[in-house]
Amino acid sequence: MHTTDQRYVLSYNGEIYNFLELRAELEKTGQRFMGTSDTEVLLVCIARWGVLPTLRRLNGMFAFAVWDSEEEMLYLACDRFGEKPLYYGWQGEVFLFGSELKSLMQHPSFVRELDRDVLALYMRFNYVPAPHCIFKGVAKLCPANFLAVSLRGSQAQPEQYWKLEEVPVDRAVSRLHPEDPALIDMLECSLSRAVKSRMIADVPLGAFLSGGVDSSTVVALMQVHSHRPVKTFTIGFREAAYNEAEDAAKVARHLGTEHHEFYLSSAAALEMIPRLPEIYCEPFADSSQIPTTLVAQLTRRHVTVALSGDGGDELFGGYNRYFWSARIWPRIGDFSPGLRRRGSTMVQHYSPDAWDRFFDRANPLLPARLRIRGGGEKLHKLAGALSSRNPDELYRCLVSQWQSPERVLRGGREPETLLDRPQDVPSSLHFVERMMYLDLLTYLPGDILCKVDRASMSASLESRVAYLDNDVVRLAWSMPLKTKIHQGIGKWPLRQLLKRFMPESLFDRPKTGFGIPIGEWLRGPLREWAENLLSREQLERTGCFQVEVVRQQWAQHQSRQRNLQHALWSVLMFQAWYERYMDTPAVRENRANVAASQIH
């Protein structure tokens, strides 16, 4: 879209939720608009106020590029939490940018050169964290960043226009007791406004519903603002340990939504898997990408826009690692590393399957909120973290899939990330708050938002995240840890709000995440597919992994010595991605030509 004077040209992806307020402000100054879109409002704001002042006032999800023909300057920018992706980089004399990496690959100047250092980061986190990209010469714009590129040749670095740690704390909120109804009133008002603004659409609208606290709260507030039953969507599994569909159905019945559910089979997963490299276009190995993609497809049959409950865990303290760390670190921090290592060995002496059987027997004796589903893998991961020297190392261990990526890779040294710079995390935060802060800046955009955005967009579905509204984030940031995690219960304020709409029995149950029985499927219906990718021949062809290490882990998983589903999935997703984008005749010829030119 062009401004009327043709000075500015905007290419834009996303939604600006406060565009009506911005439009009204501009109209008071005499500004006239030709249409009703948020795109026009964004463009006029940039022309009137400039890029940086506009960015600081936006409330939404977006990635945009705007060209200033007068200054001969290109500006790239993305939203505060990276809901929308933006890749960019120089390829020879050409500057490329786009929402998807595979769009850049279409340019004849693009060289597909694998960055093995970044591959090490992928193996640690199961995703490629911004600003890194799996290809050399390409970067991802970090959340809350913008970049100015001059046609006159000056090299510019991305700049941050918003920082979470600089969000002003509302002292009135921080002084309220966790059980004060005024606090829940404030949360209801803020979150209700956020939900309502995301319901503005001229197309059919619905919501993802897992039956957990986050999505149930969003759906309850949507129903308040809707004159008809909200359309809700969930996905289930035949395996009881992974199935949340029944819980979601109970919530849907209570709220009176028009509910749709789909049960995922291994056959549907096998049909979906070949499409994953095309959908994600960078290596991505959160296995819940499969049900997320399929529930997006189901949802798109009925609506065009869907609200999600993402962000609630990071903002209000919902992940199990927060509770476990808060309980365990104060007890083990004073013990010597040697003693902690022995404790770790004792826990890991029993397989995750054995621990799962123990939890299955113990769960009926525990209160619902203390029960653990699939606890064996989590306990093994926690045991591996016992030798951490400090809380920052503990966090790094808990979010790492491969603790030592160099053990499985041929070459590659991990670049530094925020997790390697504890001095960059506000020192005033409690160590559990440090985890939440790091999750908001790394895990949320790199894994959760990436997964949902790519899955939904592959189905031509737009996903909207109410919890990442500017005002909701400001309110949550103002709440002290004792408010978010109260009496050992995470997301306390959200739970109190949800109790205004439904009985606590409908949502008071253990958190499971959006897991799938990938471990069993790799031993059964997905085994042949996986064996092909993990064969010695294919591993040697890729040339990125220590073949014997991968083959040994594959054998251990098949023999049920260990459940290595997540570690193997990261290798499998890279192998599938490599086969799709790197192991083609055209790409092999290009690499040979590049190598020949370097020799000469």
Coordinates of C-alpha atoms in Angstrom, one line a residue:
M1 CA 0.0 0.0 0.0
H2 CA 1.3 3.5 -0.9
T3 CA 0.7 6.8 0.8
T4 CA -1.2 9.3 -1.4
D5 CA 2.0 11.2 -2.1
Q6 CA 3.8 7.9 -3.0
R7 CA 6.6 8.6 -0.6
Y8 CA 6.0 5.5 1.6
V9 CA 5.3 1.9 0.5
L10 CA 4.2 -0.7 3.0
S11 CA 4.2 -4.5 2.9
Y12 CA 2.6 -5.8 6.0
N13 CA 1.5 -9.0 7.7
G14 CA -0.5 -9.1 11.0
E15 CA -3.1 -7.3 12.9
I16 CA -3.0 -3.9 14.8
Y17 CA -5.6 -4.3 17.5
N18 CA -5.6 -0.6 18.6
F19 CA -5.9 0.7 15.1
L20 CA -9.3 2.3 15.8
E21 CA -7.9 4.4 18.6
L22 CA -5.0 5.5 16.5
R23 CA -7.3 6.3 13.6
A24 CA -9.6 8.4 15.8
E25 CA -6.6 10.3 17.1
L26 CA -5.4 11.0 13.5
E27 CA -8.9 12.0 12.4
K28 CA -9.0 14.7 15.1
T29 CA -6.1 16.4 13.3
G30 CA -7.9 16.4 10.0
Q31 CA -6.5 13.2 8.6
R32 CA -8.9 11.5 6.1
F33 CA -8.9 7.8 5.3
M34 CA -9.9 6.1 2.0
G35 CA -10.8 2.7 3.6
T36 CA -11.3 0.9 6.9
S37 CA -8.3 -1.3 7.2
D38 CA -5.6 -1.3 9.9
T39 CA -3.0 -1.4 7.1
E40 CA -3.9 2.1 6.0
V41 CA -3.8 3.4 9.6
L42 CA -0.4 1.8 10.1
L43 CA 0.9 3.5 6.9
V44 CA -0.5 6.9 7.9
C45 CA 1.0 6.6 11.4
I46 CA 4.4 6.0 9.9
A47 CA 4.1 8.8 7.5
R48 CA 2.9 11.2 10.2
W49 CA 4.9 10.2 13.2
G50 CA 7.9 8.2 11.9
V51 CA 8.7 4.5 12.2
L52 CA 10.1 4.4 15.8
P53 CA 7.3 6.5 17.5
T54 CA 4.7 4.4 15.6
L55 CA 6.2 1.1 16.8
R56 CA 6.1 2.2 20.4
R57 CA 2.4 2.9 20.2
L58 CA 1.3 -0.3 18.4
N59 CA -0.6 -3.0 20.1
G60 CA -0.7 -6.1 17.9
M61 CA 1.1 -8.8 16.0
F62 CA 3.0 -7.8 12.9
A63 CA 5.9 -7.9 10.6
F64 CA 6.3 -5.1 8.1
A65 CA 8.6 -3.5 5.6
V66 CA 8.2 0.1 4.7
W67 CA 10.2 1.9 2.0
D68 CA 10.8 5.6 2.3
S69 CA 11.5 6.7 -1.3
E70 CA 12.6 10.2 -0.3
E71 CA 15.3 9.0 2.2
E72 CA 15.9 5.8 0.2
M73 CA 15.6 3.8 3.4
L74 CA 14.0 0.5 4.0
Y75 CA 12.6 -0.2 7.5
L76 CA 11.9 -3.8 8.8
A77 CA 10.1 -4.3 12.1
C78 CA 8.3 -7.0 14.1
D79 CA 6.0 -7.1 17.1
R80 CA 7.0 -7.2 20.8
F81 CA 7.0 -10.9 21.2
G82 CA 7.7 -12.1 17.7
E83 CA 4.3 -13.5 16.9
K84 CA 5.0 -12.8 13.2
P85 CA 8.4 -13.9 11.6
L86 CA 10.7 -11.8 9.5
Y87 CA 13.8 -13.2 7.7
Y88 CA 16.4 -10.9 6.0
G89 CA 19.9 -10.9 4.8
W90 CA 22.4 -10.0 2.0
Q91 CA 23.0 -12.5 -0.7
G92 CA 25.8 -11.0 -2.8
E93 CA 24.5 -7.6 -3.9
V94 CA 20.9 -8.4 -3.2
F95 CA 19.1 -7.7 0.1
L96 CA 16.3 -10.2 0.7
F97 CA 13.5 -10.2 3.3
G98 CA 10.3 -12.1 3.8
S99 CA 7.9 -13.8 6.2
E100 CA 9.2 -17.3 5.2
L101 CA 12.7 -18.6 4.7
K102 CA 11.6 -20.5 1.6
S103 CA 10.5 -17.4 -0.1
L104 CA 14.1 -16.1 0.1
M105 CA 15.3 -19.4 -1.3
Q106 CA 13.4 -18.7 -4.6
H107 CA 15.8 -15.8 -5.5
P108 CA 18.5 -16.9 -7.9
S109 CA 21.2 -15.2 -5.7
F110 CA 20.3 -17.2 -2.7
V111 CA 23.0 -19.7 -1.5
R112 CA 21.9 -22.5 0.7
E113 CA 24.9 -22.8 3.0
L114 CA 24.3 -24.6 6.2
D115 CA 25.4 -22.9 9.4
R116 CA 26.7 -25.7 11.6
D117 CA 27.1 -23.4 14.6
V118 CA 23.4 -22.6 14.5
L119 CA 22.7 -26.3 14.1
A120 CA 24.2 -26.8 17.5
L121 CA 21.7 -24.3 18.9
Y122 CA 18.9 -26.1 17.2
M123 CA 20.0 -29.4 18.8
R124 CA 20.0 -27.8 22.2
F125 CA 16.6 -26.0 22.0
N126 CA 14.6 -27.9 19.3
Y127 CA 14.3 -24.7 17.4
V128 CA 16.6 -22.0 15.9
P129 CA 16.5 -19.0 18.2
A130 CA 16.5 -15.5 16.8
P131 CA 18.5 -13.7 15.5
H132 CA 20.1 -16.9 14.1
C133 CA 19.1 -18.7 11.0
I134 CA 20.0 -22.2 9.8
F135 CA 21.5 -20.6 6.6
K136 CA 24.6 -18.4 6.6
G137 CA 24.0 -14.9 5.5
V138 CA 20.4 -14.8 6.8
A139 CA 19.0 -13.6 10.1
K140 CA 15.6 -13.5 11.9
L141 CA 14.6 -10.1 13.2
C142 CA 14.3 -10.5 17.0
P143 CA 11.0 -9.5 18.8
A144 CA 10.6 -5.8 19.5
N145 CA 13.3 -4.9 17.0
F146 CA 13.5 -2.8 13.9
L147 CA 16.2 -2.5 11.2
A148 CA 16.9 0.4 8.9
V149 CA 18.6 -0.4 5.6
S150 CA 19.9 2.4 3.4
L151 CA 20.1 2.2 -0.3
R152 CA 23.2 4.4 0.1
G153 CA 25.1 1.4 1.5
S154 CA 25.5 2.2 5.2
Q155 CA 25.4 -1.0 7.4
A156 CA 22.9 -0.9 10.2
Q157 CA 22.3 -3.2 13.2
P158 CA 18.8 -4.1 14.5
E159 CA 17.6 -1.8 17.3
Q160 CA 15.2 -2.6 20.1
Y161 CA 12.2 -0.3 20.4
W162 CA 10.7 -2.0 23.5
K163 CA 12.0 -3.9 26.5
L164 CA 10.1 -6.0 29.0
E165 CA 12.3 -5.0 31.9
E166 CA 11.4 -1.3 31.2
V167 CA 7.7 -1.9 31.4
P168 CA 6.6 0.4 34.3
V169 CA 5.3 -1.5 37.4
D170 CA 2.0 -0.4 38.7
R171 CA 2.7 -0.1 42.4
A172 CA -1.0 -0.3 43.3
V173 CA -1.2 -3.7 41.6
S174 CA 2.0 -5.0 43.3
R175 CA 0.6 -4.2 46.7
L176 CA -2.7 -6.1 46.3
H177 CA -3.0 -9.4 48.1
P178 CA -3.4 -12.4 45.8
E179 CA -6.9 -13.1 47.1
D180 CA -8.1 -9.5 46.8
P181 CA -11.1 -9.4 44.5
A182 CA -9.9 -6.0 43.2
L183 CA -6.9 -7.7 41.6
I184 CA -9.1 -10.2 39.7
D185 CA -11.4 -7.4 38.7
M186 CA -8.5 -5.6 37.1
L187 CA -7.4 -8.8 35.3
E188 CA -10.9 -9.5 34.1
C189 CA -11.2 -5.9 32.7
S190 CA -7.8 -6.0 31.0
L191 CA -8.0 -9.5 29.5
S192 CA -11.6 -8.9 28.5
R193 CA -10.6 -5.8 26.5
A194 CA -7.8 -7.8 24.9
V195 CA -10.1 -10.6 23.9
K196 CA -12.8 -8.3 22.6
S197 CA -10.2 -6.4 20.4
R198 CA -9.1 -9.7 18.9
M199 CA -12.7 -10.7 18.1
I200 CA -12.9 -7.8 15.6
A201 CA -13.1 -9.6 12.3
D202 CA -15.1 -9.6 9.1
V203 CA -14.7 -13.4 8.8
P204 CA -15.8 -16.4 10.9
L205 CA -14.0 -16.6 14.2
G206 CA -13.4 -19.3 16.9
A207 CA -10.9 -20.5 19.5
F208 CA -8.6 -23.3 20.3
L209 CA -9.7 -25.0 23.5
S210 CA -7.6 -27.5 25.4
G211 CA -9.7 -27.4 28.6
G212 CA -6.8 -25.9 30.5
V213 CA -6.8 -22.6 32.5
D214 CA -5.4 -20.4 29.7
S215 CA -7.6 -21.4 26.8
S216 CA -10.7 -21.8 28.9
T217 CA -10.4 -18.3 30.3
V218 CA -10.1 -16.9 26.8
V219 CA -13.1 -18.8 25.6
A220 CA -15.2 -17.8 28.6
L221 CA -14.5 -14.1 27.9
M222 CA -15.2 -14.6 24.2
Q223 CA -18.6 -16.1 25.1
V224 CA -19.3 -12.9 27.2
H225 CA -18.8 -10.8 24.1
S226 CA -20.5 -13.1 21.6
H227 CA -24.3 -13.2 20.8
R228 CA -24.0 -16.8 19.6
P229 CA -22.1 -19.9 20.8
V230 CA -18.4 -19.5 20.2
K231 CA -16.9 -22.1 17.9
T232 CA -14.2 -24.1 19.8
F233 CA -11.8 -26.7 18.6
T234 CA -9.6 -29.4 20.2
I235 CA -7.7 -32.4 19.3
G236 CA -7.6 -35.7 21.2
F237 CA -5.7 -39.0 21.4
R238 CA -6.7 -42.6 21.9
E239 CA -3.9 -42.9 24.4
A240 CA -5.4 -41.8 27.7
A241 CA -2.2 -40.3 29.1
Y242 CA -2.1 -37.7 26.3
N243 CA -5.8 -37.0 25.8
E244 CA -7.3 -33.7 26.9
A245 CA -10.3 -33.8 24.6
E246 CA -12.7 -35.1 27.2
D247 CA -11.7 -32.2 29.6
A248 CA -12.1 -29.7 26.8
A249 CA -15.5 -31.1 25.9
K250 CA -16.7 -30.7 29.6
V251 CA -15.6 -27.0 29.5
A252 CA -17.3 -26.5 26.2
R253 CA -20.5 -27.9 27.5
H254 CA -20.5 -25.7 30.6
L255 CA -19.7 -22.6 28.6
G256 CA -22.2 -23.5 25.9
T257 CA -19.8 -23.3 22.9
E258 CA -20.2 -25.0 19.5
H259 CA -17.5 -27.6 20.0
H260 CA -15.6 -29.6 17.4
E261 CA -13.0 -32.2 18.1
F262 CA -10.7 -34.5 16.1
Y263 CA -8.9 -37.6 17.3
L264 CA -5.4 -37.9 16.0
S265 CA -4.2 -41.3 14.9
S266 CA -0.7 -42.4 14.0
A267 CA -1.9 -42.8 10.4
A268 CA -2.9 -39.1 10.3
A269 CA 0.4 -38.1 11.9
L270 CA 2.3 -40.2 9.3
E271 CA 0.4 -38.5 6.5
M272 CA 1.2 -35.1 8.0
I273 CA 5.0 -35.5 8.8
P274 CA 6.3 -35.2 5.2
R275 CA 4.7 -31.7 5.1
L276 CA 6.5 -30.4 8.2
P277 CA 9.7 -29.2 6.6
E278 CA 7.6 -27.3 4.0
I279 CA 5.5 -25.7 6.8
Y280 CA 8.3 -24.7 9.1
C281 CA 11.1 -24.2 6.5
E282 CA 13.7 -24.2 9.2
P283 CA 14.5 -27.2 11.4
F284 CA 11.9 -27.3 14.2
A285 CA 11.4 -30.2 16.6
D286 CA 8.7 -29.6 19.1
S287 CA 6.7 -32.8 18.3
S288 CA 3.4 -31.0 19.3
Q289 CA 3.8 -29.4 15.9
I290 CA 1.9 -32.4 14.6
P291 CA -1.4 -32.0 16.6
T292 CA -1.1 -28.2 16.3
T293 CA -1.0 -28.3 12.6
L294 CA -3.9 -30.8 12.4
V295 CA -6.1 -28.8 14.8
A296 CA -5.4 -25.8 12.7
Q297 CA -6.6 -27.6 9.6
L298 CA -9.7 -28.8 11.5
T299 CA -10.4 -25.2 12.7
R300 CA -10.0 -23.8 9.2
R301 CA -12.8 -25.9 7.9
H302 CA -15.2 -23.8 10.1
V303 CA -13.5 -20.4 10.8
T304 CA -10.8 -18.1 9.4
V305 CA -9.5 -16.6 12.7
A306 CA -8.9 -18.4 16.0
L307 CA -7.9 -17.1 19.4
S308 CA -5.4 -19.1 21.4
G309 CA -4.3 -19.3 25.1
D310 CA -0.6 -19.0 24.5
G311 CA 1.4 -16.8 26.7
G312 CA -0.5 -17.5 29.9
D313 CA 2.1 -19.9 31.3
E314 CA 5.0 -17.5 30.8
L315 CA 3.2 -14.4 32.1
F316 CA 1.4 -15.9 35.1
G317 CA 3.7 -18.8 36.2
G318 CA 2.2 -22.0 34.8
Y319 CA 5.1 -24.3 33.8
N320 CA 6.0 -27.2 36.0
R321 CA 9.6 -26.2 36.0
Y322 CA 8.7 -23.0 38.0
F323 CA 7.2 -25.0 40.8
W324 CA 9.8 -27.8 40.8
S325 CA 12.6 -25.3 40.8
A326 CA 11.1 -23.2 43.6
R327 CA 10.6 -26.3 45.7
I328 CA 13.8 -28.1 45.0
W329 CA 16.6 -25.5 44.5
P330 CA 16.4 -24.0 48.0
R331 CA 16.7 -27.6 49.3
I332 CA 19.5 -28.7 47.1
G333 CA 21.5 -25.5 46.4
D334 CA 23.6 -25.9 49.6
F335 CA 24.5 -29.5 48.8
S336 CA 27.8 -30.2 47.1
P337 CA 27.8 -30.9 43.4
G338 CA 29.1 -34.4 44.1
L339 CA 26.2 -35.3 46.3
R340 CA 23.7 -33.9 43.8
R341 CA 25.3 -35.9 41.1
R342 CA 24.8 -39.1 43.1
G343 CA 21.1 -38.2 43.7
S344 CA 20.8 -37.7 39.9
T345 CA 22.2 -41.1 39.3
M346 CA 19.8 -42.7 41.7
V347 CA 16.8 -41.1 40.0
Q348 CA 18.0 -42.1 36.5
H349 CA 18.7 -45.7 37.7
Y350 CA 15.0 -46.3 37.0
S351 CA 13.7 -45.7 33.5
P352 CA 11.1 -43.1 32.7
D353 CA 8.6 -45.9 32.0
A354 CA 9.2 -47.3 35.5
W355 CA 8.6 -43.9 37.1
D356 CA 5.5 -43.5 35.0
R357 CA 4.1 -46.7 36.4
F358 CA 4.9 -45.4 39.9
F359 CA 3.1 -42.1 39.3
D360 CA 0.1 -44.0 37.8
R361 CA -0.2 -45.8 41.1
A362 CA 0.4 -42.7 43.2
N363 CA -1.8 -40.3 41.4
P364 CA -5.2 -41.5 42.7
L365 CA -3.9 -40.9 46.3
L366 CA -2.9 -37.2 45.5
P367 CA -5.0 -34.0 45.1
A368 CA -5.8 -33.3 41.5
R369 CA -3.4 -30.4 41.2
L370 CA -0.5 -32.5 42.4
R371 CA -1.0 -35.4 40.0
I372 CA 1.6 -35.9 37.3
R373 CA 1.0 -37.2 33.8
G374 CA 4.0 -38.5 32.0
G375 CA 6.2 -37.7 34.9
G376 CA 9.0 -40.1 34.2
E377 CA 10.6 -38.0 31.4
K378 CA 10.2 -34.9 33.5
L379 CA 11.8 -36.5 36.5
H380 CA 14.7 -37.7 34.4
K381 CA 15.2 -34.2 33.0
L382 CA 15.1 -32.7 36.5
A383 CA 17.6 -35.3 37.7
G384 CA 19.9 -34.2 35.0
A385 CA 19.7 -30.7 36.3
L386 CA 20.7 -31.6 39.9
S387 CA 24.4 -31.0 39.2
S388 CA 23.8 -27.4 38.1
R389 CA 25.9 -24.9 40.0
N390 CA 23.3 -22.1 40.2
P391 CA 19.7 -21.4 39.1
D392 CA 20.8 -20.0 35.7
E393 CA 22.5 -23.3 34.9
L394 CA 19.5 -25.1 36.2
Y395 CA 17.2 -23.2 33.8
R396 CA 19.5 -23.8 30.9
C397 CA 19.5 -27.5 31.6
L398 CA 15.7 -27.7 31.9
V399 CA 15.2 -26.0 28.5
S400 CA 17.9 -28.0 26.7
Q401 CA 17.0 -31.1 24.7
W402 CA 20.6 -32.1 24.1
Q403 CA 22.7 -31.0 27.0
S404 CA 25.9 -31.4 24.9
P405 CA 25.1 -30.9 21.3
E406 CA 28.7 -31.4 20.3
R407 CA 28.4 -35.0 21.4
V408 CA 26.1 -35.8 18.5
L409 CA 27.3 -33.3 15.9
R410 CA 30.2 -33.2 13.5
G411 CA 31.6 -29.8 14.0
G412 CA 29.8 -26.6 15.0
R413 CA 30.2 -24.5 18.1
E414 CA 27.2 -22.9 19.8
P415 CA 26.9 -19.1 19.4
E416 CA 26.1 -17.2 22.5
T417 CA 22.5 -16.6 23.4
L418 CA 20.7 -14.7 26.2
L419 CA 21.0 -17.8 28.4
D420 CA 24.8 -17.4 28.3
R421 CA 24.6 -13.8 29.6
P422 CA 23.0 -13.9 33.0
Q423 CA 24.2 -10.3 33.6
D424 CA 21.6 -9.2 31.0
V425 CA 18.7 -10.5 33.1
P426 CA 17.4 -8.0 35.7
S427 CA 19.2 -8.8 38.9
S428 CA 16.2 -7.8 41.0
L429 CA 14.2 -10.8 39.8
H430 CA 13.7 -13.9 42.0
F431 CA 15.2 -16.9 40.2
V432 CA 11.8 -18.3 39.3
E433 CA 11.0 -14.9 37.8
R434 CA 14.2 -15.1 35.9
M435 CA 13.0 -18.3 34.3
M436 CA 9.7 -16.6 33.4
Y437 CA 11.5 -13.6 32.0
L438 CA 13.8 -15.9 29.8
D439 CA 10.8 -18.0 28.7
L440 CA 9.0 -14.8 27.5
L441 CA 12.0 -13.7 25.5
T442 CA 13.3 -17.0 24.2
Y443 CA 11.1 -20.1 24.5
L444 CA 7.8 -18.3 23.8
P445 CA 8.8 -16.7 20.5
G446 CA 11.2 -19.4 19.4
D447 CA 9.0 -22.4 20.1
I448 CA 5.4 -21.7 21.1
L449 CA 4.6 -18.8 18.9
C450 CA 6.6 -20.1 16.0
K451 CA 4.8 -23.5 16.2
V452 CA 1.3 -21.9 16.3
D453 CA 2.0 -19.3 13.6
R454 CA 3.5 -21.7 11.1
A455 CA 0.8 -24.4 11.7
S456 CA -2.1 -22.0 11.4
M457 CA -0.8 -20.1 8.4
S458 CA -0.2 -23.4 6.6
A459 CA -3.9 -23.9 6.8
S460 CA -4.7 -20.2 5.9
L461 CA -5.9 -19.7 9.5
E462 CA -5.0 -16.6 11.5
S463 CA -4.2 -17.2 15.1
R464 CA -4.5 -14.3 17.7
V465 CA -3.0 -14.3 21.2
A466 CA -4.9 -12.3 23.8
Y467 CA -2.4 -12.7 26.6
L468 CA 0.2 -10.8 24.7
D469 CA -1.9 -7.7 24.7
N470 CA 0.2 -4.6 25.8
D471 CA -2.1 -3.9 28.8
V472 CA -2.3 -7.6 29.9
V473 CA 1.5 -7.9 29.8
R474 CA 1.9 -4.6 31.8
L475 CA -0.6 -5.9 34.4
A476 CA 1.1 -9.3 34.7
W477 CA 4.6 -7.7 34.9
S478 CA 3.2 -5.6 37.9
M479 CA 2.2 -8.7 39.8
P480 CA 4.8 -10.0 42.2
L481 CA 5.8 -13.7 42.1
K482 CA 3.8 -14.4 45.3
T483 CA 0.7 -13.3 43.4
K484 CA 1.2 -15.4 40.3
I485 CA 2.3 -18.5 42.3
H486 CA 0.2 -18.5 45.5
Q487 CA 0.0 -21.4 48.0
G488 CA 2.1 -23.4 45.6
I489 CA -0.4 -23.0 42.8
G490 CA 0.6 -21.4 39.5
K491 CA -1.5 -18.9 37.5
W492 CA -3.4 -18.1 40.7
P493 CA -5.0 -14.9 39.3
L494 CA -6.2 -16.6 36.2
R495 CA -7.6 -19.5 38.2
Q496 CA -9.6 -17.0 40.4
L497 CA -10.9 -15.3 37.3
L498 CA -11.9 -18.6 35.7
K499 CA -13.8 -19.6 38.8
R500 CA -16.2 -16.7 38.0
F501 CA -17.3 -18.7 34.9
M502 CA -17.1 -22.3 35.8
P503 CA -16.6 -24.8 38.7
E504 CA -12.9 -25.3 39.7
S505 CA -13.4 -29.0 39.3
L506 CA -13.5 -28.5 35.5
F507 CA -10.0 -27.1 35.3
D508 CA -8.2 -28.2 38.5
R509 CA -6.0 -30.9 37.1
P510 CA -2.3 -31.5 36.3
K511 CA -0.7 -29.6 33.5
T512 CA 0.3 -31.9 30.6
G513 CA 1.3 -29.6 27.7
F514 CA 0.4 -30.5 24.2
G515 CA 2.3 -33.8 24.0
I516 CA 1.8 -36.7 21.7
P517 CA 2.7 -40.4 22.1
I518 CA 5.6 -40.0 19.7
G519 CA 7.8 -42.4 21.6
E520 CA 5.4 -45.3 21.0
W521 CA 4.7 -44.3 17.4
L522 CA 8.5 -44.4 16.7
R523 CA 8.5 -48.0 17.9
G524 CA 5.4 -48.8 15.8
P525 CA 3.7 -47.1 12.8
L526 CA 6.5 -44.4 12.4
R527 CA 9.4 -46.8 12.7
E528 CA 9.9 -47.4 9.0
W529 CA 9.8 -43.7 8.2
A530 CA 12.3 -43.0 11.0
E531 CA 14.6 -45.9 10.2
N532 CA 15.0 -44.5 6.7
L533 CA 16.1 -41.1 7.9
L534 CA 18.3 -42.6 10.7
S535 CA 20.0 -45.2 8.5
R536 CA 23.8 -45.2 8.3
E537 CA 23.6 -44.3 4.6
Q538 CA 21.3 -41.3 5.2
L539 CA 23.2 -40.0 8.2
E540 CA 26.5 -40.2 6.3
R541 CA 24.8 -38.5 3.3
T542 CA 23.8 -35.6 5.5
G543 CA 27.2 -35.5 7.2
C544 CA 26.1 -33.5 10.2
F545 CA 25.8 -36.2 12.9
Q546 CA 28.0 -38.7 14.8
V547 CA 26.5 -41.8 13.2
E548 CA 27.3 -44.2 16.0
V549 CA 25.8 -41.9 18.7
V550 CA 22.5 -41.6 16.8
R551 CA 22.4 -45.3 15.9
Q552 CA 23.0 -46.2 19.6
Q553 CA 20.2 -43.9 20.8
W554 CA 17.9 -45.3 18.2
A555 CA 18.7 -48.9 19.3
Q556 CA 18.1 -47.9 23.0
H557 CA 14.8 -46.4 22.2
Q558 CA 13.6 -49.4 20.2
S559 CA 14.7 -51.8 23.0
R560 CA 12.8 -49.7 25.6
Q561 CA 16.0 -49.2 27.6
R562 CA 15.3 -45.5 27.5
N563 CA 12.6 -43.2 26.1
L564 CA 14.6 -41.0 23.8
Q565 CA 11.7 -39.7 21.7
H566 CA 12.6 -36.0 22.0
A567 CA 16.3 -36.3 21.3
L568 CA 15.6 -38.5 18.3
W569 CA 12.8 -36.3 17.1
S570 CA 15.3 -33.4 16.8
V571 CA 17.6 -35.5 14.6
L572 CA 14.6 -36.8 12.5
M573 CA 13.2 -33.3 11.9
F574 CA 16.6 -32.0 10.8
Q575 CA 17.1 -35.0 8.5
A576 CA 13.7 -34.5 7.0
W577 CA 14.4 -30.8 6.5
Y578 CA 17.8 -31.5 5.0
E579 CA 16.3 -34.0 2.6
R580 CA 13.7 -31.4 1.5
Y581 CA 15.9 -28.3 1.1
M582 CA 19.5 -29.4 0.9
D583 CA 19.6 -32.9 -0.7
T584 CA 18.3 -32.0 -4.1
P585 CA 20.1 -32.2 -7.5
A586 CA 19.9 -28.4 -8.0
V587 CA 21.2 -27.6 -4.5
R588 CA 24.0 -30.2 -4.8
E589 CA 25.1 -28.7 -8.2
N590 CA 25.0 -25.2 -6.6
R591 CA 27.3 -26.4 -3.7
A592 CA 29.7 -28.0 -6.2
N593 CA 29.9 -24.7 -8.2
V594 CA 30.5 -22.7 -5.1
A595 CA 33.3 -25.1 -4.0
A596 CA 34.9 -25.0 -7.4
S597 CA 34.9 -21.2 -7.4
Q598 CA 36.5 -21.1 -4.0
I599 CA 39.3 -23.5 -5.2
H600 CA 40.0 -21.3 -8.2

